[in-house]
C-alpha positions in Angstrom: -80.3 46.3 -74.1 -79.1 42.7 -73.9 -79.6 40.6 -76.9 -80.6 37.0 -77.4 -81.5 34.3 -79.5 -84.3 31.6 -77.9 -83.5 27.9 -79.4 -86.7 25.9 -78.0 -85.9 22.6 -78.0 -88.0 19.6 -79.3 -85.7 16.9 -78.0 -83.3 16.4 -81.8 -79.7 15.0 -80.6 -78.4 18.6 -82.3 -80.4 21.2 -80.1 -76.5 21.4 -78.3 -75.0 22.2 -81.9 -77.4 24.8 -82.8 -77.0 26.6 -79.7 -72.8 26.3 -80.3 -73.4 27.9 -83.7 -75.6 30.7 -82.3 -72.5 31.5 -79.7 -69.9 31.0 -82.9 -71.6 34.1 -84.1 -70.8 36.3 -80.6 -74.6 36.3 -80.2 -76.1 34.9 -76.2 -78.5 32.2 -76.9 -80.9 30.4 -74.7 -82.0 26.4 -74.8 -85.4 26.1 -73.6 -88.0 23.3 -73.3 -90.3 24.0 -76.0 -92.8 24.8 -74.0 -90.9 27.5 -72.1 -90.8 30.4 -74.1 -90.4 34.0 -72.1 -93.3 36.1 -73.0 -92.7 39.8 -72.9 -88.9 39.8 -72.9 -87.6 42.0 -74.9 -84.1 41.1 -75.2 -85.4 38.3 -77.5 -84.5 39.2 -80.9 -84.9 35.4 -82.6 -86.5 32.1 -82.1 -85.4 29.0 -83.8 -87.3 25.7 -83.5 -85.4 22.7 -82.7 -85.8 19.0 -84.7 -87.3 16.1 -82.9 -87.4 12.4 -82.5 -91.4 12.5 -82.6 -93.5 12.6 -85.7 -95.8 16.0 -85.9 -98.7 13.2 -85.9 -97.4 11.0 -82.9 -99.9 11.6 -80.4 -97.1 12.1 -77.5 -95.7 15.3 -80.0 -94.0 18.0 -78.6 -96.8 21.5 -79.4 -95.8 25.0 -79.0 -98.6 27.8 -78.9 -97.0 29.7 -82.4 -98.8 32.8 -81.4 -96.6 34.1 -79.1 -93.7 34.9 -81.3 -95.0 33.7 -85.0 -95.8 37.2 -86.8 -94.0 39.0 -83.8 -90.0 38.2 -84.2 -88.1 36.3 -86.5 -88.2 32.9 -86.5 -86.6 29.7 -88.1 -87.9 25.9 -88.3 -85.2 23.3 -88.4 -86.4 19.7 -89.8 -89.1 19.3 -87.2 -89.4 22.8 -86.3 -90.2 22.9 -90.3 -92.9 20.3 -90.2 -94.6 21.7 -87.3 -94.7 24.8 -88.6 -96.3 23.6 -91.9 -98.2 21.7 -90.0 -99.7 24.0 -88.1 -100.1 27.0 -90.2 -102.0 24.6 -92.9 -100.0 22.8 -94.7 -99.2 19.4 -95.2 -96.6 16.8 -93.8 -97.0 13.0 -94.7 -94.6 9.7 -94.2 -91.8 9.9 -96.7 -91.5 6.9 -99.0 -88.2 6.3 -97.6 -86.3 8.3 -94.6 -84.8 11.2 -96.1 -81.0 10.5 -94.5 -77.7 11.7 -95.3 -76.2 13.6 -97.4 -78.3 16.1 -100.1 -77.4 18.7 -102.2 -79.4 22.2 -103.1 -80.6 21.7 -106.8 -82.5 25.2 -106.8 -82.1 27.8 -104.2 -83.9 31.2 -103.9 -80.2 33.3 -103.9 -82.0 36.7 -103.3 -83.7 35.5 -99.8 -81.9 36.6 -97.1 -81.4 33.3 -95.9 -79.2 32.3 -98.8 -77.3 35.4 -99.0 -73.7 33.9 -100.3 -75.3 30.3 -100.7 -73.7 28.5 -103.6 -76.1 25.8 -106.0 -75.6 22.7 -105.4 -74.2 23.3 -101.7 -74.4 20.1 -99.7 -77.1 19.9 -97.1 -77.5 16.9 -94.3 -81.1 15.6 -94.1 -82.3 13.2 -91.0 -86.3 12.7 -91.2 -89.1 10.2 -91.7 -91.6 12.6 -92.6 -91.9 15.1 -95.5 -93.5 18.2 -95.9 -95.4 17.9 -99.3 -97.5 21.1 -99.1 -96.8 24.3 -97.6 -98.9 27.1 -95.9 -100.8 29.3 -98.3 -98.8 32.6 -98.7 -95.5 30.4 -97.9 -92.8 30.1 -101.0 -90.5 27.3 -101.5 -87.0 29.2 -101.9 -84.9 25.3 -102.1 -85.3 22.1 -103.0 -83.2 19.2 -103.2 -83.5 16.2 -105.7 -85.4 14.2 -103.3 -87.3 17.2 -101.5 -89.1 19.7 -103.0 -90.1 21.5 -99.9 -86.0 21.7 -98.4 -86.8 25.5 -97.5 -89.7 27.8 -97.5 -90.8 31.0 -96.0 -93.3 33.6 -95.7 -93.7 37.4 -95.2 -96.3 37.8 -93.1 -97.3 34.3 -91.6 -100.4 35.9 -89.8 -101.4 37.8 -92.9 -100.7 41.5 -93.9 -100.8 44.1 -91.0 -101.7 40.8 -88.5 -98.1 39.4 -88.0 -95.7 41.0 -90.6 -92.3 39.5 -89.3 -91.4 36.7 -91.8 -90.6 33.1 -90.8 -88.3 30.9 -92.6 -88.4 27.2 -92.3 -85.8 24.2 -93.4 -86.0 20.6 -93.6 -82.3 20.2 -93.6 -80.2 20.9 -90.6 -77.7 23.9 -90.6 -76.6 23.1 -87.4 -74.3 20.2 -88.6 -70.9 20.0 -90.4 -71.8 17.7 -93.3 -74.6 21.1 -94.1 -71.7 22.9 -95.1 -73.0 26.1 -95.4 -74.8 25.8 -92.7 -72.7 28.4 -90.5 -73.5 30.7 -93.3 -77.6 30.0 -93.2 -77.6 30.7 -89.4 -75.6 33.3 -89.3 -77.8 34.9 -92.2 -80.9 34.7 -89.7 -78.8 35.6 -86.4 -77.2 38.5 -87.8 -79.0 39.8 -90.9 -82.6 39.2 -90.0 -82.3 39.2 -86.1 -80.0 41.9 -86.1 -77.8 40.7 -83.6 -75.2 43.1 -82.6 -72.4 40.3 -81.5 -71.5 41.1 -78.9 -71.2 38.0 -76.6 -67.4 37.2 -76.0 -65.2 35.8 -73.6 -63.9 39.6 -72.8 -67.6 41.5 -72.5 -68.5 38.1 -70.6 -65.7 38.6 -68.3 -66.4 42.0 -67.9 -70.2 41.8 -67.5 -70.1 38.6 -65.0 -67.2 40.0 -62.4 -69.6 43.3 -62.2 -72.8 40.9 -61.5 -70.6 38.7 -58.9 -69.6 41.9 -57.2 -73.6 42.9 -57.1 -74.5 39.7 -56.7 -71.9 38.7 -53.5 -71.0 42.0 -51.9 -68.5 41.2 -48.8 -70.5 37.9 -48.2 -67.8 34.5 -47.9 -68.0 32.2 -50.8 -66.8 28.6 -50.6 -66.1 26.9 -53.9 -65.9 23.1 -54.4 -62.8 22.4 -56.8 -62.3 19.4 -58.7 -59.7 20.1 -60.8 -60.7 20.1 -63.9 -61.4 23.6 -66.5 -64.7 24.5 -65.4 -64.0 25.0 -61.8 -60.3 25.9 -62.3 -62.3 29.2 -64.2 -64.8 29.6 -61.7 -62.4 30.3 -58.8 -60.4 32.6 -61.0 -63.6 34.0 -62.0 -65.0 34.6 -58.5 -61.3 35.5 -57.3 -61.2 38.3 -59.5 -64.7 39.5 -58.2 -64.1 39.1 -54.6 -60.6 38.0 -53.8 -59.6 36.6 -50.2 -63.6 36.5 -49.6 -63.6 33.1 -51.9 -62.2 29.8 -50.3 -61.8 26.7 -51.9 -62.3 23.1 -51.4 -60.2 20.3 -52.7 -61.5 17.1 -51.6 -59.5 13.9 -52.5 -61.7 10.9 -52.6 -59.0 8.3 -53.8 -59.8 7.9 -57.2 -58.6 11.0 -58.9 -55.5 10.5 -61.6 -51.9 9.5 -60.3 -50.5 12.1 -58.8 -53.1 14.7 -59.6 -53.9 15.9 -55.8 -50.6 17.5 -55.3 -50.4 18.5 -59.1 -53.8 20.5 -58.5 -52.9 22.0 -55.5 -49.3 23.2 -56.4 -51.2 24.4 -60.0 -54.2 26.7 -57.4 -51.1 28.3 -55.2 -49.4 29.5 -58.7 -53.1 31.0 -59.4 -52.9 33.0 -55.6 -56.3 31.0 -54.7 -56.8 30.3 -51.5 -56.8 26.5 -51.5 -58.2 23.7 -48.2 -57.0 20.2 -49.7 -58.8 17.3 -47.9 -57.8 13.5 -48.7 -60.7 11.4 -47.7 -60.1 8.8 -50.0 -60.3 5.8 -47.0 -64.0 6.8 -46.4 -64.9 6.3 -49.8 -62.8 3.5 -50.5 -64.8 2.2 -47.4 -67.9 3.2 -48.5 -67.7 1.8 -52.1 -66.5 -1.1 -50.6 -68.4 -4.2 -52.7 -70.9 -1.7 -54.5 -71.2 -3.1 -58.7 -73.7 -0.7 -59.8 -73.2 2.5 -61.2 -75.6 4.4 -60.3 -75.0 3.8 -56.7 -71.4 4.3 -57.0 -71.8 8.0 -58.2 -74.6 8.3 -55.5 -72.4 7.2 -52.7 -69.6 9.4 -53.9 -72.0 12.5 -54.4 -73.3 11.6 -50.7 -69.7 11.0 -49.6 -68.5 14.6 -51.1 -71.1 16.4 -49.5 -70.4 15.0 -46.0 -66.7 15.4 -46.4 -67.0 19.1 -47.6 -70.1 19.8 -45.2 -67.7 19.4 -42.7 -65.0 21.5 -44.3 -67.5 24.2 -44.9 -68.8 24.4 -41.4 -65.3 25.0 -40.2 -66.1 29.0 -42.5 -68.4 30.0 -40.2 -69.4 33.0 -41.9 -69.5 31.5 -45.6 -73.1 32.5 -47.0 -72.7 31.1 -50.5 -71.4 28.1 -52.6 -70.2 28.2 -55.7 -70.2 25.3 -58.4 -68.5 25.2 -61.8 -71.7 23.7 -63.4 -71.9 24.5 -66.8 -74.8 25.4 -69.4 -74.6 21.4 -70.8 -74.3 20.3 -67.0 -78.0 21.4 -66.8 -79.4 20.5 -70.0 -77.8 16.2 -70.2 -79.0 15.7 -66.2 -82.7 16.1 -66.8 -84.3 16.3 -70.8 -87.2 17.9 -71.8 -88.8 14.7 -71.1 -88.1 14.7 -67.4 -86.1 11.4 -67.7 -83.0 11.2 -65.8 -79.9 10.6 -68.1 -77.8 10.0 -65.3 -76.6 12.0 -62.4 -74.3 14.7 -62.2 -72.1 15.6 -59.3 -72.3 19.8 -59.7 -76.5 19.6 -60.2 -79.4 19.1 -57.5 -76.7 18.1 -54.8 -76.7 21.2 -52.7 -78.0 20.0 -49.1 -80.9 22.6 -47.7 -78.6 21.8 -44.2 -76.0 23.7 -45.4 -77.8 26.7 -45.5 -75.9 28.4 -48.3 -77.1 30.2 -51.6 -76.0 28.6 -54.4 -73.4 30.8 -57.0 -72.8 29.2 -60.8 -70.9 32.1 -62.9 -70.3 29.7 -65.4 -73.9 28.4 -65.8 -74.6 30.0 -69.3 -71.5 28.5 -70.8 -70.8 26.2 -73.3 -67.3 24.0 -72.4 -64.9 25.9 -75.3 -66.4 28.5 -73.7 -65.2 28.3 -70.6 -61.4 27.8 -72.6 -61.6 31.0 -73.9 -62.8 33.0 -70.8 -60.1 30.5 -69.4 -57.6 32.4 -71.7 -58.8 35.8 -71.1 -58.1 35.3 -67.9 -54.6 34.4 -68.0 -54.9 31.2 -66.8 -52.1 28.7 -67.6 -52.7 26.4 -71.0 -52.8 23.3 -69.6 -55.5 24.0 -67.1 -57.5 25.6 -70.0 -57.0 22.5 -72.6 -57.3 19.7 -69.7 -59.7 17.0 -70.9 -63.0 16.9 -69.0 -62.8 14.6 -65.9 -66.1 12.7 -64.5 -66.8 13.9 -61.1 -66.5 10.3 -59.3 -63.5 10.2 -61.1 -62.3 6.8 -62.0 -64.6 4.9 -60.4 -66.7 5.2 -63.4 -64.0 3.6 -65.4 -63.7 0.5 -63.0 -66.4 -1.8 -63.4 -67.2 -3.8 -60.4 -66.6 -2.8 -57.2 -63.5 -0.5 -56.4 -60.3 -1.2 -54.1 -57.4 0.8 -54.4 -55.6 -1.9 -56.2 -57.9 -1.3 -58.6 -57.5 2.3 -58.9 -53.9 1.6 -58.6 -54.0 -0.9 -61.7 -56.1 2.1 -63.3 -54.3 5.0 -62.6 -50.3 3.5 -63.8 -52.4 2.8 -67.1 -54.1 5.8 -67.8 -51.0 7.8 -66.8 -49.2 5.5 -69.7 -52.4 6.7 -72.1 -52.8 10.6 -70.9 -48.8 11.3 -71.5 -48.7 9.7 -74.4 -51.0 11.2 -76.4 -49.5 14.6 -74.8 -46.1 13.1 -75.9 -47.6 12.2 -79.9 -47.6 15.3 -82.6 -49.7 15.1 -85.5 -49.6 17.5 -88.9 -53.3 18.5 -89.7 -54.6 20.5 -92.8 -57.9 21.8 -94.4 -61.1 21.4 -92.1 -59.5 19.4 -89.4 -56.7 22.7 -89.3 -59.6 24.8 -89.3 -61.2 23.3 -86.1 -58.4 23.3 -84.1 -57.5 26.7 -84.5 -61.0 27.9 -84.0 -61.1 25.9 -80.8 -58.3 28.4 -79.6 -55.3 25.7 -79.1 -52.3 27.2 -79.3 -50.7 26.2 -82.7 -49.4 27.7 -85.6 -50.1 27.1 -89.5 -47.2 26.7 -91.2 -47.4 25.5 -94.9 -50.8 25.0 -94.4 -50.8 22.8 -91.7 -50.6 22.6 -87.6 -48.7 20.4 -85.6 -50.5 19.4 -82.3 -50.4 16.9 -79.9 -53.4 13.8 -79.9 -54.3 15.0 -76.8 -55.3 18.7 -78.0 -57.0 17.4 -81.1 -59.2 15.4 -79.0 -62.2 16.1 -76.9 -61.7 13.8 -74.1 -59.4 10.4 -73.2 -59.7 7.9 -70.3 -58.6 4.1 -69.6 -61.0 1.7 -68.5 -60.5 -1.6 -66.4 -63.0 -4.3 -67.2 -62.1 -5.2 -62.9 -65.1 -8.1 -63.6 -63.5 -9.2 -66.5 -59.9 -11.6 -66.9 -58.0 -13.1 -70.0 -55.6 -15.5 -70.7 -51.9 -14.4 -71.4 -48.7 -15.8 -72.0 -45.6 -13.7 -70.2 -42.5 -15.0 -70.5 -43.1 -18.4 -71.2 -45.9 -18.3 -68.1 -49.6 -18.5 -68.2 -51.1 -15.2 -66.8 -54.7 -14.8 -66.0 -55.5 -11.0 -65.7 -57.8 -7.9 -66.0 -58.0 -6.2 -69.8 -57.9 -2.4 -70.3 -60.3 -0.6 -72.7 -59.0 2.5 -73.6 -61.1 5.8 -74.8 -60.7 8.8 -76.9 -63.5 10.6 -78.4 -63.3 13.9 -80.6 -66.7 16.5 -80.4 -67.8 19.9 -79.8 -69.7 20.2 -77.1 -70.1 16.2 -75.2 -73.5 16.2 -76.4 -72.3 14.2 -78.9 -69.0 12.3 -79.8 -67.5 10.2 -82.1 -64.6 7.6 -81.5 -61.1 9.0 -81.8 -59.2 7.5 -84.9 -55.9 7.2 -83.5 -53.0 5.7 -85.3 -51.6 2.4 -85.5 -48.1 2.7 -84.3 -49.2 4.8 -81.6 -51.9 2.7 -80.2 -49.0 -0.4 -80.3 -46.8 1.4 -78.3 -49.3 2.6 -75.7 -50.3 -1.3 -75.6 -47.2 -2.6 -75.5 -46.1 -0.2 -72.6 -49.1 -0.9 -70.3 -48.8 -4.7 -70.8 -45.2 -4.3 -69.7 -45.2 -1.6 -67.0 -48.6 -2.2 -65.4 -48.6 -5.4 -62.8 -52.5 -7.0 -63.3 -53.3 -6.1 -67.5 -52.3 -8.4 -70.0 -54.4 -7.3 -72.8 -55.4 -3.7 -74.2 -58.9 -2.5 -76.1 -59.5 0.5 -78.2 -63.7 1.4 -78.1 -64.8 2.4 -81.0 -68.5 3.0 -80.1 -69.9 6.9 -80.7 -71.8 8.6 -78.6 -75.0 8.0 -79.3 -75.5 5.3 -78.6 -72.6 5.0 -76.4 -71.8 7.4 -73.8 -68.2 8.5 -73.1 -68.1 6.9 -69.9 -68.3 2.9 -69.7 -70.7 4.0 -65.9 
């Protein structure tokens, strides 16, 4: 039988990281609203409760009914998870005197729990919380405390009371999910694997293996029409569903003008090397036509979204006998569009834009996938490296990274720059060692250790890059010996794990003057180069 870990999630910032851990430890995990959980499926072998922005006493709290899995399966409170669990179960959780922030460290810890199997004293812990638990559940133990918390960790054997509910539950104030815990891999793989028993065995291979059988059930000898973009997660989709039902998939390259320089004919030459079978459409002077004097963002990505499904409508209608569609929307995809909350974040081009006109089933192999992920089944595949390591690319392309309305001198202006910015960092090699080593190798790119060290390009240690023109912005210049009045550039690197969060990209010196220098000087309409430094949050990675 299928195994799998449930992650409810309260709304923390980290639910993502948690459920990238889980996966780390070739274990399936599933993010759920926390008031989703799947009664009477037996595949379930864990549940761990997510943190929260929300106080256990705000009267808007997230509340899970505990009773259906408390007692009955594992399960593990992170910082809020923790406090609702005391909470609930009787103890007692109160406004700390100060928020409890930042680095801690472990000054007792229980050794012979399962939990803290190979845990060392003193390891370092990351706390984030306004409240504190200051009493815990009769029958509960505390098992580590901090110099600040007393209450850090805490279980019990039989939550529901002997012979009631005899499965113990285990419950933390810090969060294991994060690097600066750094132990925490070790905590949650103590609970996946040594108290859930998880058998790991989720991996790219068995996911390969597993998904081409269910397309085959799943399709049959139906048609399937694929929308490609270019970018990894479709790029593994088709090869995916080509591998499952060969010359029935066909795919559909639409070019709506704003893509990066060159990439149209790059993408389609790169799908012909892959044997896909491959309809390239440029429609880029509807959209340019359509976008025409449009400022706000929103509307931009909801004309282009309108815009693609007109242009590939039509493509799609000319495959008469097509039954399905397939997207490359992946497990994040589904989870930033709408939050447990309900509240739009913003848009996204692969989810809630299939039109019922079409008439076709919708098909998402990838749907359960983080986007390292998709990388590795990338590279199971066979799939050439630099479709596997491209950065991710924003559906509407770069008119999200044009602010004001778009032209194609703008996109022009955009596309010579970020060409500039995208083969440069390529072109850069850095040496890494120790953690940052570490996480490039376990991200899978191709490098070796030599001495203790990698050498990699900027653009592989990174998680995503992009140049931005401030279109309804111009600054003064001076070239050669002439007054210039012209649009600046912002440009954008970020490094993360998973997009849910990111933090600004700390490139060099040198190499951020010569990238400068050589857009100021190559590219007719900048005069001036930016570097954001904001993280996401509260920033997002796009500027729209």
């Amino acid at each position: 039988m299928a195994q799998k870990i449930i992650i409810l999630d309260f709304g923390s910032q980290t639910t993502q990281l948690i459920g990238r851990r889980v996966r780390e430890l070739d274990t399936f995990c599933e993010i759920l609203p926390y008031n989703k959980f799947p009664k009477d499926d037996p595949s379930v072998i864990g549940v761990i409760l997510s943190g929260s922005p929300f106080s256990v006493h705000d009267p808007e709290a997230f509340q899970v009914d505990l009773s259906q899995f408390v007692g009955r399966i594992p399960v593990l409170g992170i910082c809020y998870g923790a406090q609702y669990l005391s909470h609930s179960l009787g103890g007692r959780v109160e406004k700390a005197d100060s928020r409890e922030y930042g680095r801690a460290h472990l000054e007792t810890v229980d050794l012979s729990n399962p939990l803290f199997k190979g845990f060392e004293k003193g390891s370092q812990v990351w706390m984030s919380h306004g409240d504190t638990i200051t009493a815990i559940p009769e029958g509960f133990q505390v098992i580590a405390s901090t110099k600040d918390v007393t209450n850090a960790a805490f279980y019990c054997p039989a939550p529901l009371g002997e012979g009631q509910g005899d499965v113990p539950v285990w419950a933390v104030q810090f969060h294991p999910e994060v690097y600066h815990t750094l132990q925490g891999s070790q905590l949650l793989k103590n609970f996946v694997v040594d108290i859930c028993g998880s058998r790991q065995e989720w991996s790219a291979a068995s996911f390969i293996d597993t998904t081409v059988e269910e397309l085959k059930q799943q399709l049959g000898d139906d048609r399937v029409i694929l929308g490609l973009s270019g970018g990894v997660d479709s790029s593994v989709a088709a090869v995916l569903l080509h591998r499952a039902i060969g010359s029935n998939l066909t795919c559909i390259f639409v070019d709506h003008g704003m893509l990066r320089k060159n990439e149209f004919t790059q993408v389609l030459n790169d799908y012909k090397v892959l044997g896909l079978n491959v309809v390239g459409v440029d429609a880029s002077q509807k959209f340019f036509a359509d976008l025409a004097g449009v400022t706000d963002p929103e509307k931009k990505r909801k004309i282009i979204g309108r815009d693609f499904v007109e242009v590939f409508n039509a493509e799609a209608k000319k495959i008469t006998d097509a039954r399905w569609l397939a997207q490359g929307t992946i497990y994040p995809d589904r989870i930033e569009s709408l939050n447990i909350t309900g509240k739009v974040i913003k848009s996204h081009h692969n989810v809630g834009g299939l039109p019922e006109e079409m008439h076709l089933q919708l098909c998402e192999p990838l749907k359960w996938l983080f986007k390292d992920e998709v990388r590795r089944v990338g590279r199971q595949l066979g799939m050439p490296e630099h479709l596997i390591t491209r950065h991710p690319f924003p559906g509407p392309g770069l008119a999200v990274r044009i602010l004001g309305d778009i032209t194609p001198e703008r996109v022009r202006i955009l596309q010579e720059a970020d060409d500039i910015y995208i083969r440069s960092l390529r072109e850069y090699k850095v040496k890494l060692a120790g953690e940052e080593a570490r996480k490039v190798l376990a991200a899978g790119v191709p490098a070796q250790m030599q001495d203790g060290e990698v050498e990699v390009s900027l653009y592989d240690q990174i998680w995503q890059a992009g140049a931005i023109l401030l279109a309804t912005v111009r600054s003064v210049g001076v070239m050669g010996d002439e007054r210039t009045y012209e649009h600046p550039v912002a440009l954008r690197a970020v490094t993360s794990t998973d997009a849910m969060t990111a933090d600004w990209a700390h490139l060099p010196y040198d190499f951020m003057a010569k990238v400068s220098n050589e857009i100021i000087n190559k590219v007719r309409g900048v005069n001036r180069v930016c570097y954001d430094i904001s993280s996401k949050p509260p920033a997002t990675i796009e500027w729209e």
